[in-house]
mmCIF file of C-alpha atoms in Angstrom:
data_model
loop_
_atom_site.group_PDB
_atom_site.id
_atom_site.type_symbol
_atom_site.label_atom_id
_atom_site.label_comp_id
_atom_site.label_asym_id
_atom_site.label_seq_id
_atom_site.Cartn_x
_atom_site.Cartn_y
_atom_site.Cartn_z
ATOM 1 C CA MET A 1 -3.466 0.934 -4.489
ATOM 2 C CA SER A 2 -2.269 4.365 -3.449
ATOM 3 C CA THR A 3 -2.988 7.623 -5.262
ATOM 4 C CA LEU A 4 -0.342 9.753 -6.952
ATOM 5 C CA VAL A 5 -0.139 13.006 -5.008
ATOM 6 C CA VAL A 6 1.976 15.842 -6.434
ATOM 7 C CA GLU A 7 1.128 18.888 -4.416
ATOM 8 C CA VAL A 8 2.314 22.055 -2.789
ATOM 9 C CA CYS A 9 3.625 21.131 0.654
ATOM 10 C CA GLU A 10 5.279 22.821 3.599
ATOM 11 C CA ILE A 11 8.746 21.731 4.635
ATOM 12 C CA ASP A 12 8.489 20.634 8.251
ATOM 13 C CA GLU A 13 12.144 20.651 9.206
ATOM 14 C CA VAL A 14 15.622 21.089 7.741
ATOM 15 C CA SER A 15 18.589 19.548 9.541
ATOM 16 C CA PRO A 16 22.304 19.034 8.830
ATOM 17 C CA HIS A 17 23.568 16.143 6.729
ATOM 18 C CA HIS A 18 26.352 14.778 8.905
ATOM 19 C CA ASN A 19 28.228 13.189 6.001
ATOM 20 C CA ALA A 20 28.089 16.065 3.515
ATOM 21 C CA ASP A 21 28.797 19.740 4.184
ATOM 22 C CA ALA A 22 26.977 20.866 1.029
ATOM 23 C CA LEU A 23 23.751 18.958 1.722
ATOM 24 C CA GLU A 24 20.893 19.088 4.216
ATOM 25 C CA LEU A 25 17.963 16.848 5.142
ATOM 26 C CA ALA A 26 14.461 18.185 4.551
ATOM 27 C CA GLN A 27 11.456 16.519 6.198
ATOM 28 C CA ILE A 28 8.287 16.866 4.159
ATOM 29 C CA LYS A 29 5.045 15.010 4.859
ATOM 30 C CA GLY A 30 6.383 11.682 6.154
ATOM 31 C CA TRP A 31 9.391 11.642 3.816
ATOM 32 C CA GLN A 32 13.025 12.697 3.964
ATOM 33 C CA CYS A 33 14.686 14.416 1.019
ATOM 34 C CA VAL A 34 18.348 15.318 0.638
ATOM 35 C CA VAL A 35 18.574 18.925 -0.623
ATOM 36 C CA PRO A 36 21.336 21.467 -1.361
ATOM 37 C CA LYS A 37 22.455 23.306 1.758
ATOM 38 C CA GLY A 38 20.806 26.674 2.248
ATOM 39 C CA LYS A 39 18.234 26.266 -0.504
ATOM 40 C CA TYR A 40 15.215 25.529 1.707
ATOM 41 C CA ALA A 41 14.050 26.300 5.231
ATOM 42 C CA ALA A 42 11.345 25.006 7.522
ATOM 43 C CA GLY A 43 8.009 26.564 6.589
ATOM 44 C CA ASP A 44 8.823 26.990 2.891
ATOM 45 C CA LEU A 45 6.041 26.119 0.467
ATOM 46 C CA VAL A 46 7.432 23.870 -2.260
ATOM 47 C CA THR A 47 6.266 21.291 -4.775
ATOM 48 C CA TYR A 48 6.950 17.730 -3.674
ATOM 49 C CA ILE A 49 7.120 14.939 -6.270
ATOM 50 C CA PRO A 50 7.106 11.487 -4.645
ATOM 51 C CA ILE A 51 8.904 8.300 -5.610
ATOM 52 C CA ASP A 52 7.358 6.336 -8.474
ATOM 53 C CA ALA A 53 6.263 9.532 -10.204
ATOM 54 C CA MET A 54 7.038 9.766 -13.931
ATOM 55 C CA ILE A 55 8.316 13.240 -14.832
ATOM 56 C CA PRO A 56 8.263 14.456 -18.460
ATOM 57 C CA ALA A 57 11.757 15.195 -19.770
ATOM 58 C CA GLU A 58 10.919 18.845 -20.499
ATOM 59 C CA HIS A 59 10.554 19.478 -16.778
ATOM 60 C CA SER A 60 13.249 17.144 -15.460
ATOM 61 C CA ASP A 61 15.724 18.761 -17.903
ATOM 62 C CA ARG A 62 14.709 22.219 -16.745
ATOM 63 C CA TRP A 63 15.128 21.217 -13.098
ATOM 64 C CA GLY A 64 18.452 19.529 -13.800
ATOM 65 C CA ILE A 65 17.421 16.143 -12.412
ATOM 66 C CA THR A 66 17.050 13.959 -15.518
ATOM 67 C CA GLN A 67 20.315 12.145 -14.820
ATOM 68 C CA TYR A 68 19.015 11.087 -11.409
ATOM 69 C CA LEU A 69 15.816 9.532 -12.767
ATOM 70 C CA SER A 70 15.308 5.989 -14.030
ATOM 71 C CA LYS A 71 13.823 6.492 -17.506
ATOM 72 C CA GLY A 72 11.810 9.378 -16.109
ATOM 73 C CA ARG A 73 10.853 7.573 -12.905
ATOM 74 C CA VAL A 74 11.633 9.029 -9.499
ATOM 75 C CA ARG A 75 13.406 6.397 -7.396
ATOM 76 C CA CYS A 76 14.600 6.447 -3.824
ATOM 77 C CA ALA A 77 18.328 7.064 -3.438
ATOM 78 C CA ARG A 78 21.049 7.201 -0.833
ATOM 79 C CA LEU A 79 23.131 10.357 -0.914
ATOM 80 C CA ARG A 80 26.216 10.073 1.262
ATOM 81 C CA SER A 81 24.491 7.298 3.265
ATOM 82 C CA GLU A 82 21.269 9.252 3.914
ATOM 83 C CA PRO A 83 18.029 8.035 2.275
ATOM 84 C CA SER A 84 16.263 10.476 -0.012
ATOM 85 C CA PHE A 85 12.705 9.942 -1.195
ATOM 86 C CA GLY A 86 11.272 12.043 -3.983
ATOM 87 C CA VAL A 87 12.072 15.433 -5.449
ATOM 88 C CA ILE A 88 11.531 18.908 -4.029
ATOM 89 C CA VAL A 89 11.271 21.812 -6.478
ATOM 90 C CA GLU A 90 10.340 25.422 -5.945
ATOM 91 C CA ARG A 91 6.710 26.486 -6.073
ATOM 92 C CA GLU A 92 6.622 28.171 -9.468
ATOM 93 C CA ASP A 93 3.339 30.028 -9.090
ATOM 94 C CA PRO A 94 2.822 32.045 -5.880
ATOM 95 C CA ARG A 95 -0.930 31.585 -6.309
ATOM 96 C CA TRP A 96 -0.542 27.859 -5.617
ATOM 97 C CA GLU A 97 -1.736 27.373 -2.076
ATOM 98 C CA LEU A 98 -0.834 24.631 0.364
ATOM 99 C CA GLY A 99 -2.319 21.357 -0.888
ATOM 100 C CA THR A 100 -2.697 22.423 -4.541
ATOM 101 C CA ASP A 101 -2.395 19.369 -6.790
ATOM 102 C CA VAL A 102 -0.020 20.177 -9.651
ATOM 103 C CA ALA A 103 0.393 16.707 -11.194
ATOM 104 C CA GLU A 104 -1.662 17.633 -14.255
ATOM 105 C CA HIS A 105 0.125 20.974 -14.625
ATOM 106 C CA TYR A 106 3.464 19.196 -14.991
ATOM 107 C CA GLY A 107 2.110 16.127 -16.759
ATOM 108 C CA VAL A 108 3.393 13.901 -13.969
ATOM 109 C CA THR A 109 1.937 10.390 -13.937
ATOM 110 C CA LYS A 110 2.361 7.353 -11.725
ATOM 111 C CA TYR A 111 4.708 4.499 -12.591
ATOM 112 C CA GLU A 112 2.803 1.237 -12.899
ATOM 113 C CA PRO A 113 4.608 -2.117 -12.561
ATOM 114 C CA PRO A 114 3.889 -4.824 -15.142
ATOM 115 C CA VAL A 115 0.534 -6.577 -14.796
ATOM 116 C CA SER A 116 0.895 -9.915 -13.035
ATOM 117 C CA PHE A 117 0.570 -13.198 -14.917
ATOM 118 C CA TRP A 118 -2.601 -14.067 -13.011
ATOM 119 C CA ALA A 119 -4.275 -10.720 -13.709
ATOM 120 C CA GLN A 120 -3.813 -11.122 -17.471
ATOM 121 C CA ARG A 121 -6.173 -14.085 -17.691
ATOM 122 C CA THR A 122 -9.233 -13.680 -19.933
ATOM 123 C CA ASP A 123 -11.772 -14.691 -17.307
ATOM 124 C CA ALA A 124 -13.294 -11.323 -16.428
ATOM 125 C CA LEU A 125 -16.991 -11.081 -15.579
ATOM 126 C CA ALA A 126 -19.240 -8.048 -15.330
ATOM 127 C CA PRO A 127 -18.897 -6.356 -11.944
ATOM 128 C CA HIS A 128 -21.524 -6.856 -9.264
ATOM 129 C CA PRO A 129 -22.355 -3.795 -7.128
ATOM 130 C CA LEU A 130 -22.329 -5.813 -3.910
ATOM 131 C CA PHE A 131 -19.052 -7.581 -4.673
ATOM 132 C CA GLU A 132 -17.112 -4.528 -3.615
ATOM 133 C CA GLU A 133 -13.507 -3.724 -4.406
ATOM 134 C CA TYR A 134 -11.215 -3.377 -1.424
ATOM 135 C CA THR A 135 -10.286 -0.074 0.167
ATOM 136 C CA ASP A 136 -7.735 2.154 -1.573
ATOM 137 C CA VAL A 137 -4.832 1.757 0.851
ATOM 138 C CA GLU A 138 -2.967 5.059 0.824
ATOM 139 C CA ASN A 139 0.660 5.595 1.791
ATOM 140 C CA LEU A 140 0.912 6.831 5.368
ATOM 141 C CA ARG A 141 3.975 8.901 4.498
ATOM 142 C CA ASN A 142 1.811 10.938 2.124
ATOM 143 C CA TYR A 143 -0.832 11.499 4.809
ATOM 144 C CA PRO A 144 1.034 11.429 8.149
ATOM 145 C CA ASP A 145 -1.679 13.417 9.943
ATOM 146 C CA VAL A 146 -4.578 11.092 9.085
ATOM 147 C CA LEU A 147 -3.842 9.140 12.258
ATOM 148 C CA ALA A 148 -3.622 11.129 15.481
ATOM 149 C CA ALA A 149 -0.757 10.681 17.910
ATOM 150 C CA GLY A 150 -1.901 8.326 20.652
ATOM 151 C CA GLU A 151 -4.861 6.965 18.661
ATOM 152 C CA ASP A 152 -5.352 3.246 19.253
ATOM 153 C CA VAL A 153 -4.287 1.334 16.154
ATOM 154 C CA VAL A 154 -3.612 -2.201 14.993
ATOM 155 C CA VAL A 155 -0.557 -2.844 12.829
ATOM 156 C CA THR A 156 -0.303 -5.929 10.618
ATOM 157 C CA GLU A 157 2.435 -7.139 8.316
ATOM 158 C CA LYS A 158 1.960 -6.170 4.665
ATOM 159 C CA ILE A 159 2.384 -9.301 2.567
ATOM 160 C CA HIS A 160 3.985 -9.104 -0.886
ATOM 161 C CA GLY A 161 1.407 -10.987 -2.946
ATOM 162 C CA THR A 162 -1.721 -10.425 -4.977
ATOM 163 C CA ASN A 163 -5.018 -9.111 -3.679
ATOM 164 C CA SER A 164 -7.898 -11.557 -3.345
ATOM 165 C CA ARG A 165 -11.588 -11.169 -2.604
ATOM 166 C CA ILE A 166 -13.966 -14.064 -2.281
ATOM 167 C CA GLY A 167 -17.483 -14.124 -0.973
ATOM 168 C CA ILE A 168 -21.124 -15.061 -1.178
ATOM 169 C CA VAL A 169 -23.384 -12.319 -2.534
ATOM 170 C CA GLU A 170 -27.129 -12.865 -2.628
ATOM 171 C CA GLY A 171 -26.494 -16.585 -2.363
ATOM 172 C CA GLU A 172 -23.954 -16.728 -5.204
ATOM 173 C CA TRP A 173 -20.271 -17.509 -4.789
ATOM 174 C CA MET A 174 -17.990 -14.840 -6.276
ATOM 175 C CA ALA A 175 -14.235 -14.382 -6.469
ATOM 176 C CA GLY A 176 -11.895 -11.926 -8.063
ATOM 177 C CA SER A 177 -8.805 -9.782 -8.099
ATOM 178 C CA ARG A 178 -8.791 -6.283 -6.712
ATOM 179 C CA GLN A 179 -10.768 -4.713 -9.568
ATOM 180 C CA VAL A 180 -12.038 -7.619 -11.656
ATOM 181 C CA ARG A 181 -14.619 -10.249 -10.844
ATOM 182 C CA ARG A 182 -13.349 -13.592 -12.164
ATOM 183 C CA GLU A 183 -15.219 -16.470 -13.778
ATOM 184 C CA ARG A 184 -15.443 -19.669 -11.754
ATOM 185 C CA PRO A 185 -13.349 -22.417 -13.432
ATOM 186 C CA GLU A 186 -14.283 -26.087 -13.440
ATOM 187 C CA ASN A 187 -11.176 -26.756 -11.382
ATOM 188 C CA LEU A 188 -10.854 -24.096 -8.672
ATOM 189 C CA ALA A 189 -7.143 -24.780 -8.354
ATOM 190 C CA HIS A 190 -6.653 -23.363 -11.866
ATOM 191 C CA SER A 191 -7.509 -19.838 -10.668
ATOM 192 C CA VAL A 192 -5.434 -18.107 -8.021
ATOM 193 C CA TYR A 193 -8.498 -16.011 -7.152
ATOM 194 C CA TRP A 194 -10.825 -18.979 -6.679
ATOM 195 C CA ALA A 195 -8.254 -21.098 -4.838
ATOM 196 C CA PRO A 196 -9.321 -19.808 -1.375
ATOM 197 C CA ALA A 197 -12.658 -21.580 -1.990
ATOM 198 C CA LEU A 198 -10.681 -24.811 -1.590
ATOM 199 C CA ILE A 199 -9.789 -23.876 1.998
ATOM 200 C CA PRO A 200 -12.412 -25.516 4.264
ATOM 201 C CA GLU A 201 -12.075 -22.846 6.958
ATOM 202 C CA VAL A 202 -12.742 -20.057 4.453
ATOM 203 C CA VAL A 203 -15.784 -21.889 3.096
ATOM 204 C CA SER A 204 -17.165 -22.433 6.605
ATOM 205 C CA LEU A 205 -16.746 -18.775 7.523
ATOM 206 C CA LEU A 206 -18.454 -17.460 4.400
ATOM 207 C CA GLU A 207 -21.297 -19.976 4.439
ATOM 208 C CA HIS A 208 -21.966 -19.296 8.119
ATOM 209 C CA PHE A 209 -22.477 -15.558 7.662
ATOM 210 C CA ALA A 210 -24.238 -15.938 4.306
ATOM 211 C CA GLN A 211 -27.104 -17.703 6.067
ATOM 212 C CA ASP A 212 -28.255 -14.398 7.554
ATOM 213 C CA HIS A 213 -26.603 -11.768 5.374
ATOM 214 C CA ARG A 214 -26.961 -10.639 1.784
ATOM 215 C CA GLN A 215 -23.302 -9.763 1.293
ATOM 216 C CA VAL A 216 -20.241 -11.466 2.814
ATOM 217 C CA VAL A 217 -16.834 -10.748 1.263
ATOM 218 C CA LEU A 218 -13.486 -11.893 2.644
ATOM 219 C CA TYR A 219 -10.403 -9.963 1.546
ATOM 220 C CA GLY A 220 -6.919 -11.401 1.716
ATOM 221 C CA GLU A 221 -3.502 -11.793 0.159
ATOM 222 C CA ILE A 222 -2.423 -14.717 -2.003
ATOM 223 C CA PHE A 223 1.307 -15.381 -2.051
ATOM 224 C CA GLY A 224 3.854 -17.933 -3.173
ATOM 225 C CA SER A 225 6.696 -18.660 -5.565
ATOM 226 C CA LYS A 226 4.503 -17.981 -8.631
ATOM 227 C CA VAL A 227 3.032 -14.729 -7.336
ATOM 228 C CA GLN A 228 5.771 -12.256 -6.333
ATOM 229 C CA SER A 229 9.503 -12.356 -5.637
ATOM 230 C CA LEU A 230 8.861 -12.676 -1.902
ATOM 231 C CA HIS A 231 7.212 -16.078 -1.553
ATOM 232 C CA TYR A 232 7.419 -16.696 2.221
ATOM 233 C CA GLY A 233 8.212 -20.353 1.639
ATOM 234 C CA ALA A 234 4.903 -21.089 -0.107
ATOM 235 C CA SER A 235 5.075 -22.984 -3.392
ATOM 236 C CA GLY A 236 3.112 -21.899 -6.454
ATOM 237 C CA ALA A 237 0.299 -19.634 -5.318
ATOM 238 C CA GLY A 238 -0.548 -21.692 -2.275
ATOM 239 C CA GLY A 239 -0.409 -19.083 0.467
ATOM 240 C CA PHE A 240 -3.497 -17.202 1.652
ATOM 241 C CA GLN A 241 -3.999 -14.911 4.627
ATOM 242 C CA ALA A 242 -7.090 -12.805 5.258
ATOM 243 C CA PHE A 243 -6.993 -9.162 6.270
ATOM 244 C CA ASP A 244 -10.605 -7.900 6.235
ATOM 245 C CA LEU A 245 -14.222 -9.017 6.174
ATOM 246 C CA MET A 246 -17.200 -7.036 4.871
ATOM 247 C CA ILE A 247 -20.723 -7.984 5.891
ATOM 248 C CA ASP A 248 -23.643 -6.067 4.401
ATOM 249 C CA GLY A 249 -21.548 -3.043 3.512
ATOM 250 C CA HIS A 250 -19.628 -2.775 6.775
ATOM 251 C CA TYR A 251 -16.101 -3.882 7.625
ATOM 252 C CA LEU A 252 -15.646 -5.680 10.908
ATOM 253 C CA ASN A 253 -13.409 -3.788 13.303
ATOM 254 C CA ALA A 254 -10.000 -5.209 14.178
ATOM 255 C CA PHE A 255 -11.157 -7.021 17.315
ATOM 256 C CA GLU A 256 -14.232 -8.549 15.645
ATOM 257 C CA PHE A 257 -12.213 -9.655 12.625
ATOM 258 C CA ARG A 258 -9.601 -11.376 14.749
ATOM 259 C CA GLN A 259 -12.306 -13.149 16.747
ATOM 260 C CA VAL A 260 -14.032 -14.403 13.592
ATOM 261 C CA CYS A 261 -10.799 -15.668 12.021
ATOM 262 C CA ALA A 262 -9.819 -17.436 15.227
ATOM 263 C CA SER A 263 -13.271 -18.963 15.606
ATOM 264 C CA PHE A 264 -13.220 -20.476 12.101
ATOM 265 C CA GLY A 265 -9.484 -21.165 11.942
ATOM 266 C CA VAL A 266 -8.884 -18.844 8.989
ATOM 267 C CA ALA A 267 -5.273 -17.693 8.688
ATOM 268 C CA MET A 268 -4.999 -13.921 8.983
ATOM 269 C CA VAL A 269 -2.138 -11.522 8.379
ATOM 270 C CA PRO A 270 0.247 -11.322 11.351
ATOM 271 C CA VAL A 271 -0.593 -8.700 13.965
ATOM 272 C CA LEU A 272 2.618 -6.891 14.939
ATOM 273 C CA TYR A 273 1.305 -4.242 17.321
ATOM 274 C CA GLU A 274 -1.775 -2.907 19.044
ATOM 275 C CA GLY A 275 -1.575 0.325 20.957
ATOM 276 C CA PRO A 276 -1.155 4.096 20.703
ATOM 277 C CA TYR A 277 -0.120 5.428 17.315
ATOM 278 C CA ALA A 278 3.289 7.021 16.864
ATOM 279 C CA LEU A 279 5.018 7.381 13.499
ATOM 280 C CA GLY A 280 8.339 6.222 14.968
ATOM 281 C CA ILE A 281 6.755 2.956 16.090
ATOM 282 C CA ILE A 282 5.312 2.367 12.625
ATOM 283 C CA LYS A 283 8.658 3.015 10.945
ATOM 284 C CA ALA A 284 10.414 0.544 13.250
ATOM 285 C CA LEU A 285 7.762 -2.122 12.650
ATOM 286 C CA SER A 286 8.048 -1.721 8.870
ATOM 287 C CA GLU A 287 11.640 -2.962 8.891
ATOM 288 C CA GLY A 288 13.341 -6.243 9.711
ATOM 289 C CA ASN A 289 12.427 -9.731 8.549
ATOM 290 C CA THR A 290 8.969 -11.069 7.808
ATOM 291 C CA THR A 291 7.191 -13.084 10.470
ATOM 292 C CA LEU A 292 5.991 -15.544 7.814
ATOM 293 C CA GLY A 293 9.197 -17.392 7.060
ATOM 294 C CA ALA A 294 11.837 -17.929 4.370
ATOM 295 C CA GLU A 295 13.910 -15.153 5.987
ATOM 296 C CA HIS A 296 12.589 -12.510 3.614
ATOM 297 C CA ILE A 297 12.750 -8.850 4.435
ATOM 298 C CA ARG A 298 9.472 -7.321 5.506
ATOM 299 C CA GLU A 299 7.682 -5.338 2.796
ATOM 300 C CA GLY A 300 6.073 -3.040 5.302
ATOM 301 C CA VAL A 301 2.980 -2.744 7.466
ATOM 302 C CA VAL A 302 -0.691 -1.821 7.269
ATOM 303 C CA VAL A 303 -2.081 0.478 9.949
ATOM 304 C CA LYS A 304 -5.749 0.797 10.870
ATOM 305 C CA PRO A 305 -7.493 2.477 13.795
ATOM 306 C CA ILE A 306 -9.016 0.034 16.254
ATOM 307 C CA ALA A 307 -12.312 1.892 15.813
ATOM 308 C CA GLU A 308 -13.322 1.930 12.131
ATOM 309 C CA ARG A 309 -13.578 5.485 10.779
ATOM 310 C CA ARG A 310 -13.348 7.572 7.624
ATOM 311 C CA ASP A 311 -11.352 10.661 6.719
ATOM 312 C CA PRO A 312 -12.150 13.350 4.112
ATOM 313 C CA LYS A 313 -8.737 12.940 2.448
ATOM 314 C CA VAL A 314 -8.415 9.164 2.198
ATOM 315 C CA GLY A 315 -11.875 7.715 2.805
ATOM 316 C CA ARG A 316 -11.755 4.633 5.003
ATOM 317 C CA VAL A 317 -8.670 4.926 7.182
ATOM 318 C CA CYS A 318 -6.446 2.001 6.235
ATOM 319 C CA MET A 319 -2.857 3.051 5.573
ATOM 320 C CA LYS A 320 0.335 1.351 4.452
ATOM 321 C CA TYR A 321 3.915 2.126 5.390
ATOM 322 C CA ILE A 322 6.559 0.504 3.182
ATOM 323 C CA GLY A 323 9.857 -0.107 4.955
ATOM 324 C CA ASP A 324 13.075 1.567 3.825
ATOM 325 C CA PRO A 325 14.925 -1.771 3.380
ATOM 326 C CA TYR A 326 12.227 -2.949 0.973
ATOM 327 C CA LEU A 327 12.246 0.318 -0.972
ATOM 328 C CA PHE A 328 16.019 0.018 -1.424
ATOM 329 C CA ALA A 329 16.086 -3.749 -2.051
ATOM 330 C CA LYS A 330 17.782 -4.756 -5.296
ATOM 331 C CA ASN A 331 16.453 -8.318 -5.508
ATOM 332 C CA VAL A 332 12.738 -7.586 -5.134
ATOM 333 C CA THR A 333 10.441 -7.284 -8.136
ATOM 334 C CA ASP A 334 6.864 -6.058 -8.303
ATOM 335 C CA SER A 335 3.939 -6.885 -10.525
ATOM 336 C CA ARG A 336 0.550 -5.285 -10.131
ATOM 337 C CA ASP A 337 -2.920 -6.673 -9.853
ATOM 338 C CA VAL A 338 -6.010 -5.389 -11.640
#
C-alpha cells in the first residue's frame, strides 16, 4: 500500500505538446502533467497532487479544476492524446520549502477502493508481533531517485490479486491478509488466506525452515475469478504466487528467494528483468500483456534492488510501477485488502 504524498516539488522539465499549441508537458517526480503553455518552467517550485487524491471542493473550485475530477478524485486523463497524471498548482506560501507535505493543509486525502469480499470476513485474530505485515510498497513514480541509475535490480510482474501471508511462528501456523491475522477455519479451502496451506510445496518450504527458525513467513499474491477483475485464467481464488520470504526478521535477497522457491517447487511471481536500473526500462516492462495467461493487460511491475537495503524516505526499498495502459483501462476494477 503506497502513501499519499502531496508535497512541494520542483518541475524537472517542460516540453512542447505536439498536438496542442496552448498546452505543454511538465515532468515532475516520475509523472507527466499537461499544463497551460507558459505557466510553468523547469525549476519552478509547485504543489503536486497525485492521482487518487481526494480534493475538497473548496480548493478544487478555487483552482478551477472541479469539473475535471471524479467526485473529488484526481484521475489520470488524456489531453489531446498525451497522458496527464495528477494536478500541479502554484505554491501558495513562499515559506514552503522543497518536500513540504501540504496534504493536511488542503485537507487532501487518499481515495480508497471498496474493501474486498474476502477482507470483510469476521475472522480477525489479535496480531502477533512476529507475524509481520508486508513492506509498504511505494510508487516508484513518487520516489524516482530511491533507486540509482545503474543499480542492479530485479523486476517482477505485479499481480492484480489480494495480499497473502502465511507462516509458522514459534511453532504455530498463522495466516492472514496484509494487515489482519485470520482465524484458521476447519476447512482451509473456506479461507482465501489459509488456502496456500493446502499447497504441498508451500507446506514443505515453511516446515523445513521452521525446524531451525523461530519465524518463517511467506508472502504472496492470491488471484482468480473471485478475487479481482484480472483473474489470469484461475477460477475462484485458486491462484497463488509467492514474492518474498522472511526468516527471523530478515527478507531473503532476490537470488536466495528464487533458489528457495525453485528448490521446493513453490510458484513465484514472474521475473521480467535482472540488470542495471533505468526508469525507461521499468516503464517499458510495466506495459504489455501479463505473462500469466488469459491475455490480460499487465498491471505493472515491482522493482527491488538485488542487494536488500533501506532508504530514509521509503524504508525497505521495494517499489511498484503501475503501467499506463492499466491506469487508463476502463474494464478493470479494484478492491482493497485490509
